[in-house]
Amino acid sequence: MKIMKINIINSFDEKDYGDVINKVLTKAGNITQQQNTQVNVILVSNEKIQEMNNQYRHKDYVTDVLTFPDGYLNNLGDIFIAIPKCIEQSEELGHSFNRELGFLTVHGFLHTIGYDHQTQEDEDEMTSLQENILNKSKLNR
């Protein structure tokens, strides 16, 4: 049974990032028991995510991922990921692009279902769950 419908919209380039995104979201959906839901992952440029970050969060800089939870008609929401920022961060952190893309996808997904990192306790819980999902997806550091 497919628990979650995953829509990927690549507004950045012609590459197919579906393998990594589908793998981590399927694991994340199973682990968090998401049933009959859908999530949208939109891949964008640094310029687009900076524009959105400024428009919606009043922060005028490039970020790696923005999440817009929804919840209406089982749509968990939209996860916007800046591919150039993802590449940059994977190089800075010394791990694969796929690991960073998986991390940003899972991070955004957890925000769609209500997780956040406003307190240390919440951050610890979210980080632990992210690492569990990434490890089970074979996207270790």
mmCIF file with all atom_site columns, C-alpha atoms in Angstrom:
data_model
loop_
_atom_site.group_PDB
_atom_site.id
_atom_site.type_symbol
_atom_site.label_atom_id
_atom_site.label_alt_id
_atom_site.label_comp_id
_atom_site.label_asym_id
_atom_site.label_entity_id
_atom_site.label_seq_id
_atom_site.pdbx_PDB_ins_code
_atom_site.Cartn_x
_atom_site.Cartn_y
_atom_site.Cartn_z
_atom_site.occupancy
_atom_site.B_iso_or_equiv
_atom_site.pdbx_formal_charge
_atom_site.auth_seq_id
_atom_site.auth_comp_id
_atom_site.auth_asym_id
_atom_site.auth_atom_id
_atom_site.pdbx_PDB_model_num
ATOM 1   C CA . MET A 1 1   ? 0.000  0.000  0.000   1.00 0.00 ? 1   MET A CA 1
ATOM 2   C CA . LYS A 1 2   ? 1.348  3.415  -0.951  1.00 0.00 ? 2   LYS A CA 1
ATOM 3   C CA . ILE A 1 3   ? 0.851  5.538  2.098   1.00 0.00 ? 3   ILE A CA 1
ATOM 4   C CA . MET A 1 4   ? 1.642  8.938  0.651   1.00 0.00 ? 4   MET A CA 1
ATOM 5   C CA . LYS A 1 5   ? 1.464  10.536 -2.790  1.00 0.00 ? 5   LYS A CA 1
ATOM 6   C CA . ILE A 1 6   ? 4.655  12.439 -3.561  1.00 0.00 ? 6   ILE A CA 1
ATOM 7   C CA . ASN A 1 7   ? 4.580  15.196 -6.187  1.00 0.00 ? 7   ASN A CA 1
ATOM 8   C CA . ILE A 1 8   ? 7.957  16.497 -7.365  1.00 0.00 ? 8   ILE A CA 1
ATOM 9   C CA . ILE A 1 9   ? 8.084  19.702 -9.396  1.00 0.00 ? 9   ILE A CA 1
ATOM 10  C CA . ASN A 1 10  ? 11.535 20.538 -10.694 1.00 0.00 ? 10  ASN A CA 1
ATOM 11  C CA . SER A 1 11  ? 11.552 24.252 -11.505 1.00 0.00 ? 11  SER A CA 1
ATOM 12  C CA . PHE A 1 12  ? 15.351 24.390 -11.427 1.00 0.00 ? 12  PHE A CA 1
ATOM 13  C CA . ASP A 1 13  ? 16.880 22.070 -14.024 1.00 0.00 ? 13  ASP A CA 1
ATOM 14  C CA . GLU A 1 14  ? 16.288 18.940 -16.082 1.00 0.00 ? 14  GLU A CA 1
ATOM 15  C CA . LYS A 1 15  ? 17.826 16.437 -13.651 1.00 0.00 ? 15  LYS A CA 1
ATOM 16  C CA . ASP A 1 16  ? 15.784 13.719 -11.998 1.00 0.00 ? 16  ASP A CA 1
ATOM 17  C CA . TYR A 1 17  ? 16.013 13.877 -8.212  1.00 0.00 ? 17  TYR A CA 1
ATOM 18  C CA . GLY A 1 18  ? 13.071 11.529 -7.724  1.00 0.00 ? 18  GLY A CA 1
ATOM 19  C CA . ASP A 1 19  ? 14.978 8.502  -6.431  1.00 0.00 ? 19  ASP A CA 1
ATOM 20  C CA . VAL A 1 20  ? 16.302 10.235 -3.318  1.00 0.00 ? 20  VAL A CA 1
ATOM 21  C CA . ILE A 1 21  ? 13.163 12.274 -2.629  1.00 0.00 ? 21  ILE A CA 1
ATOM 22  C CA . ASN A 1 22  ? 10.796 9.322  -3.060  1.00 0.00 ? 22  ASN A CA 1
ATOM 23  C CA . LYS A 1 23  ? 13.001 7.023  -0.961  1.00 0.00 ? 23  LYS A CA 1
ATOM 24  C CA . VAL A 1 24  ? 13.250 9.351  2.053   1.00 0.00 ? 24  VAL A CA 1
ATOM 25  C CA . LEU A 1 25  ? 9.627  10.472 1.928   1.00 0.00 ? 25  LEU A CA 1
ATOM 26  C CA . THR A 1 26  ? 8.380  6.899  1.691   1.00 0.00 ? 26  THR A CA 1
ATOM 27  C CA . LYS A 1 27  ? 10.478 5.991  4.756   1.00 0.00 ? 27  LYS A CA 1
ATOM 28  C CA . ALA A 1 28  ? 9.382  9.160  6.550   1.00 0.00 ? 28  ALA A CA 1
ATOM 29  C CA . GLY A 1 29  ? 5.730  8.500  5.742   1.00 0.00 ? 29  GLY A CA 1
ATOM 30  C CA . ASN A 1 30  ? 5.961  4.941  7.015   1.00 0.00 ? 30  ASN A CA 1
ATOM 31  C CA . ILE A 1 31  ? 7.793  5.879  10.207  1.00 0.00 ? 31  ILE A CA 1
ATOM 32  C CA . THR A 1 32  ? 5.403  8.738  11.010  1.00 0.00 ? 32  THR A CA 1
ATOM 33  C CA . GLN A 1 33  ? 2.370  6.723  9.886   1.00 0.00 ? 33  GLN A CA 1
ATOM 34  C CA . GLN A 1 34  ? 1.086  9.143  7.271   1.00 0.00 ? 34  GLN A CA 1
ATOM 35  C CA . GLN A 1 35  ? -1.842 7.537  5.462   1.00 0.00 ? 35  GLN A CA 1
ATOM 36  C CA . ASN A 1 36  ? -3.783 8.802  2.466   1.00 0.00 ? 36  ASN A CA 1
ATOM 37  C CA . THR A 1 37  ? -1.805 12.029 2.320   1.00 0.00 ? 37  THR A CA 1
ATOM 38  C CA . GLN A 1 38  ? 0.190  13.861 -0.281  1.00 0.00 ? 38  GLN A CA 1
ATOM 39  C CA . VAL A 1 39  ? 3.161  16.197 -0.184  1.00 0.00 ? 39  VAL A CA 1
ATOM 40  C CA . ASN A 1 40  ? 4.646  18.484 -2.830  1.00 0.00 ? 40  ASN A CA 1
ATOM 41  C CA . VAL A 1 41  ? 8.396  18.999 -3.264  1.00 0.00 ? 41  VAL A CA 1
ATOM 42  C CA . ILE A 1 42  ? 9.352  21.943 -5.459  1.00 0.00 ? 42  ILE A CA 1
ATOM 43  C CA . LEU A 1 43  ? 12.985 22.327 -6.510  1.00 0.00 ? 43  LEU A CA 1
ATOM 44  C CA . VAL A 1 44  ? 14.045 25.918 -7.145  1.00 0.00 ? 44  VAL A CA 1
ATOM 45  C CA . SER A 1 45  ? 16.996 28.277 -7.661  1.00 0.00 ? 45  SER A CA 1
ATOM 46  C CA . ASN A 1 46  ? 18.715 30.259 -4.922  1.00 0.00 ? 46  ASN A CA 1
ATOM 47  C CA . GLU A 1 47  ? 17.142 33.427 -6.317  1.00 0.00 ? 47  GLU A CA 1
ATOM 48  C CA . LYS A 1 48  ? 13.627 32.001 -6.108  1.00 0.00 ? 48  LYS A CA 1
ATOM 49  C CA . ILE A 1 49  ? 14.010 30.727 -2.544  1.00 0.00 ? 49  ILE A CA 1
ATOM 50  C CA . GLN A 1 50  ? 15.530 34.046 -1.437  1.00 0.00 ? 50  GLN A CA 1
ATOM 51  C CA . GLU A 1 51  ? 12.564 35.882 -2.967  1.00 0.00 ? 51  GLU A CA 1
ATOM 52  C CA . MET A 1 52  ? 10.155 33.552 -1.141  1.00 0.00 ? 52  MET A CA 1
ATOM 53  C CA . ASN A 1 53  ? 12.087 33.780 2.135   1.00 0.00 ? 53  ASN A CA 1
ATOM 54  C CA . ASN A 1 54  ? 11.865 37.572 1.938   1.00 0.00 ? 54  ASN A CA 1
ATOM 55  C CA . GLN A 1 55  ? 8.189  37.569 0.933   1.00 0.00 ? 55  GLN A CA 1
ATOM 56  C CA . TYR A 1 56  ? 6.914  35.074 3.515   1.00 0.00 ? 56  TYR A CA 1
ATOM 57  C CA . ARG A 1 57  ? 9.422  35.300 6.376   1.00 0.00 ? 57  ARG A CA 1
ATOM 58  C CA . HIS A 1 58  ? 10.784 38.843 5.870   1.00 0.00 ? 58  HIS A CA 1
ATOM 59  C CA . LYS A 1 59  ? 14.313 37.410 5.740   1.00 0.00 ? 59  LYS A CA 1
ATOM 60  C CA . ASP A 1 60  ? 16.193 38.596 2.657   1.00 0.00 ? 60  ASP A CA 1
ATOM 61  C CA . TYR A 1 61  ? 18.750 35.825 2.180   1.00 0.00 ? 61  TYR A CA 1
ATOM 62  C CA . VAL A 1 62  ? 19.101 32.448 0.499   1.00 0.00 ? 62  VAL A CA 1
ATOM 63  C CA . THR A 1 63  ? 17.923 29.551 2.627   1.00 0.00 ? 63  THR A CA 1
ATOM 64  C CA . ASP A 1 64  ? 18.052 25.845 1.873   1.00 0.00 ? 64  ASP A CA 1
ATOM 65  C CA . VAL A 1 65  ? 14.466 24.746 2.474   1.00 0.00 ? 65  VAL A CA 1
ATOM 66  C CA . LEU A 1 66  ? 11.116 26.455 3.059   1.00 0.00 ? 66  LEU A CA 1
ATOM 67  C CA . THR A 1 67  ? 8.053  24.554 4.172   1.00 0.00 ? 67  THR A CA 1
ATOM 68  C CA . PHE A 1 68  ? 4.448  25.612 3.862   1.00 0.00 ? 68  PHE A CA 1
ATOM 69  C CA . PRO A 1 69  ? 2.256  23.169 5.805   1.00 0.00 ? 69  PRO A CA 1
ATOM 70  C CA . ASP A 1 70  ? -1.276 22.803 4.504   1.00 0.00 ? 70  ASP A CA 1
ATOM 71  C CA . GLY A 1 71  ? -3.377 19.980 5.931   1.00 0.00 ? 71  GLY A CA 1
ATOM 72  C CA . TYR A 1 72  ? -6.378 20.720 3.706   1.00 0.00 ? 72  TYR A CA 1
ATOM 73  C CA . LEU A 1 73  ? -7.844 17.601 2.061   1.00 0.00 ? 73  LEU A CA 1
ATOM 74  C CA . ASN A 1 74  ? -4.896 15.491 3.273   1.00 0.00 ? 74  ASN A CA 1
ATOM 75  C CA . ASN A 1 75  ? -2.322 17.687 1.510   1.00 0.00 ? 75  ASN A CA 1
ATOM 76  C CA . LEU A 1 76  ? 0.539  17.933 4.003   1.00 0.00 ? 76  LEU A CA 1
ATOM 77  C CA . GLY A 1 77  ? 1.962  20.955 2.221   1.00 0.00 ? 77  GLY A CA 1
ATOM 78  C CA . ASP A 1 78  ? 4.728  22.253 -0.007  1.00 0.00 ? 78  ASP A CA 1
ATOM 79  C CA . ILE A 1 79  ? 8.465  21.832 0.529   1.00 0.00 ? 79  ILE A CA 1
ATOM 80  C CA . PHE A 1 80  ? 10.682 24.179 -1.509  1.00 0.00 ? 80  PHE A CA 1
ATOM 81  C CA . ILE A 1 81  ? 14.344 23.165 -1.797  1.00 0.00 ? 81  ILE A CA 1
ATOM 82  C CA . ALA A 1 82  ? 17.086 25.320 -3.346  1.00 0.00 ? 82  ALA A CA 1
ATOM 83  C CA . ILE A 1 83  ? 19.245 22.927 -5.367  1.00 0.00 ? 83  ILE A CA 1
ATOM 84  C CA . PRO A 1 84  ? 22.334 25.228 -5.600  1.00 0.00 ? 84  PRO A CA 1
ATOM 85  C CA . LYS A 1 85  ? 22.250 25.768 -1.818  1.00 0.00 ? 85  LYS A CA 1
ATOM 86  C CA . CYS A 1 86  ? 21.920 22.005 -1.358  1.00 0.00 ? 86  CYS A CA 1
ATOM 87  C CA . ILE A 1 87  ? 25.038 21.451 -3.500  1.00 0.00 ? 87  ILE A CA 1
ATOM 88  C CA . GLU A 1 88  ? 26.946 24.136 -1.572  1.00 0.00 ? 88  GLU A CA 1
ATOM 89  C CA . GLN A 1 89  ? 26.008 22.680 1.816   1.00 0.00 ? 89  GLN A CA 1
ATOM 90  C CA . SER A 1 90  ? 26.876 19.112 0.820   1.00 0.00 ? 90  SER A CA 1
ATOM 91  C CA . GLU A 1 91  ? 30.364 20.304 -0.163  1.00 0.00 ? 91  GLU A CA 1
ATOM 92  C CA . GLU A 1 92  ? 30.780 22.373 3.032   1.00 0.00 ? 92  GLU A CA 1
ATOM 93  C CA . LEU A 1 93  ? 29.667 19.469 5.225   1.00 0.00 ? 93  LEU A CA 1
ATOM 94  C CA . GLY A 1 94  ? 31.701 16.879 3.337   1.00 0.00 ? 94  GLY A CA 1
ATOM 95  C CA . HIS A 1 95  ? 28.926 14.461 2.489   1.00 0.00 ? 95  HIS A CA 1
ATOM 96  C CA . SER A 1 96  ? 27.100 13.509 -0.693  1.00 0.00 ? 96  SER A CA 1
ATOM 97  C CA . PHE A 1 97  ? 24.604 15.675 -2.507  1.00 0.00 ? 97  PHE A CA 1
ATOM 98  C CA . ASN A 1 98  ? 22.047 12.865 -2.116  1.00 0.00 ? 98  ASN A CA 1
ATOM 99  C CA . ARG A 1 99  ? 22.503 12.873 1.660   1.00 0.00 ? 99  ARG A CA 1
ATOM 100 C CA . GLU A 1 100 ? 21.957 16.642 1.811   1.00 0.00 ? 100 GLU A CA 1
ATOM 101 C CA . LEU A 1 101 ? 18.938 16.490 -0.500  1.00 0.00 ? 101 LEU A CA 1
ATOM 102 C CA . GLY A 1 102 ? 17.517 13.680 1.634   1.00 0.00 ? 102 GLY A CA 1
ATOM 103 C CA . PHE A 1 103 ? 18.126 15.683 4.799   1.00 0.00 ? 103 PHE A CA 1
ATOM 104 C CA . LEU A 1 104 ? 16.434 18.831 3.455   1.00 0.00 ? 104 LEU A CA 1
ATOM 105 C CA . THR A 1 105 ? 13.495 16.790 2.159   1.00 0.00 ? 105 THR A CA 1
ATOM 106 C CA . VAL A 1 106 ? 12.973 15.013 5.484   1.00 0.00 ? 106 VAL A CA 1
ATOM 107 C CA . HIS A 1 107 ? 13.444 18.250 7.416   1.00 0.00 ? 107 HIS A CA 1
ATOM 108 C CA . GLY A 1 108 ? 10.767 19.958 5.329   1.00 0.00 ? 108 GLY A CA 1
ATOM 109 C CA . PHE A 1 109 ? 8.476  16.943 5.575   1.00 0.00 ? 109 PHE A CA 1
ATOM 110 C CA . LEU A 1 110 ? 8.666  16.906 9.379   1.00 0.00 ? 110 LEU A CA 1
ATOM 111 C CA . HIS A 1 111 ? 7.676  20.572 9.417   1.00 0.00 ? 111 HIS A CA 1
ATOM 112 C CA . THR A 1 112 ? 4.574  19.711 7.345   1.00 0.00 ? 112 THR A CA 1
ATOM 113 C CA . ILE A 1 113 ? 3.410  17.309 10.063  1.00 0.00 ? 113 ILE A CA 1
ATOM 114 C CA . GLY A 1 114 ? 4.013  19.689 12.955  1.00 0.00 ? 114 GLY A CA 1
ATOM 115 C CA . TYR A 1 115 ? 7.600  19.192 14.089  1.00 0.00 ? 115 TYR A CA 1
ATOM 116 C CA . ASP A 1 116 ? 9.744  22.236 14.759  1.00 0.00 ? 116 ASP A CA 1
ATOM 117 C CA . HIS A 1 117 ? 12.989 23.220 16.433  1.00 0.00 ? 117 HIS A CA 1
ATOM 118 C CA . GLN A 1 118 ? 11.966 26.231 18.482  1.00 0.00 ? 118 GLN A CA 1
ATOM 119 C CA . THR A 1 119 ? 13.145 24.709 21.769  1.00 0.00 ? 119 THR A CA 1
ATOM 120 C CA . GLN A 1 120 ? 16.133 22.456 22.472  1.00 0.00 ? 120 GLN A CA 1
ATOM 121 C CA . GLU A 1 121 ? 13.784 19.604 23.376  1.00 0.00 ? 121 GLU A CA 1
ATOM 122 C CA . ASP A 1 122 ? 11.856 19.979 20.100  1.00 0.00 ? 122 ASP A CA 1
ATOM 123 C CA . GLU A 1 123 ? 15.109 20.246 18.132  1.00 0.00 ? 123 GLU A CA 1
ATOM 124 C CA . ASP A 1 124 ? 16.504 17.090 19.767  1.00 0.00 ? 124 ASP A CA 1
ATOM 125 C CA . GLU A 1 125 ? 13.308 15.172 18.955  1.00 0.00 ? 125 GLU A CA 1
ATOM 126 C CA . MET A 1 126 ? 13.254 16.389 15.342  1.00 0.00 ? 126 MET A CA 1
ATOM 127 C CA . THR A 1 127 ? 16.982 15.713 14.838  1.00 0.00 ? 127 THR A CA 1
ATOM 128 C CA . SER A 1 128 ? 16.671 12.181 16.214  1.00 0.00 ? 128 SER A CA 1
ATOM 129 C CA . LEU A 1 129 ? 13.743 11.406 13.910  1.00 0.00 ? 129 LEU A CA 1
ATOM 130 C CA . GLN A 1 130 ? 15.551 12.919 10.893  1.00 0.00 ? 130 GLN A CA 1
ATOM 131 C CA . GLU A 1 131 ? 18.644 10.801 11.539  1.00 0.00 ? 131 GLU A CA 1
ATOM 132 C CA . ASN A 1 132 ? 16.525 7.668  11.976  1.00 0.00 ? 132 ASN A CA 1
ATOM 133 C CA . ILE A 1 133 ? 14.778 8.273  8.637   1.00 0.00 ? 133 ILE A CA 1
ATOM 134 C CA . LEU A 1 134 ? 18.052 9.069  6.840   1.00 0.00 ? 134 LEU A CA 1
ATOM 135 C CA . ASN A 1 135 ? 19.794 5.999  8.284   1.00 0.00 ? 135 ASN A CA 1
ATOM 136 C CA . LYS A 1 136 ? 16.896 3.747  7.245   1.00 0.00 ? 136 LYS A CA 1
ATOM 137 C CA . SER A 1 137 ? 17.128 5.339  3.779   1.00 0.00 ? 137 SER A CA 1
ATOM 138 C CA . LYS A 1 138 ? 20.852 4.462  3.689   1.00 0.00 ? 138 LYS A CA 1
ATOM 139 C CA . LEU A 1 139 ? 21.792 8.150  3.509   1.00 0.00 ? 139 LEU A CA 1
ATOM 140 C CA . ASN A 1 140 ? 24.323 8.230  6.325   1.00 0.00 ? 140 ASN A CA 1
ATOM 141 C CA . ARG A 1 141 ? 26.928 10.941 6.745   1.00 0.00 ? 141 ARG A CA 1
#
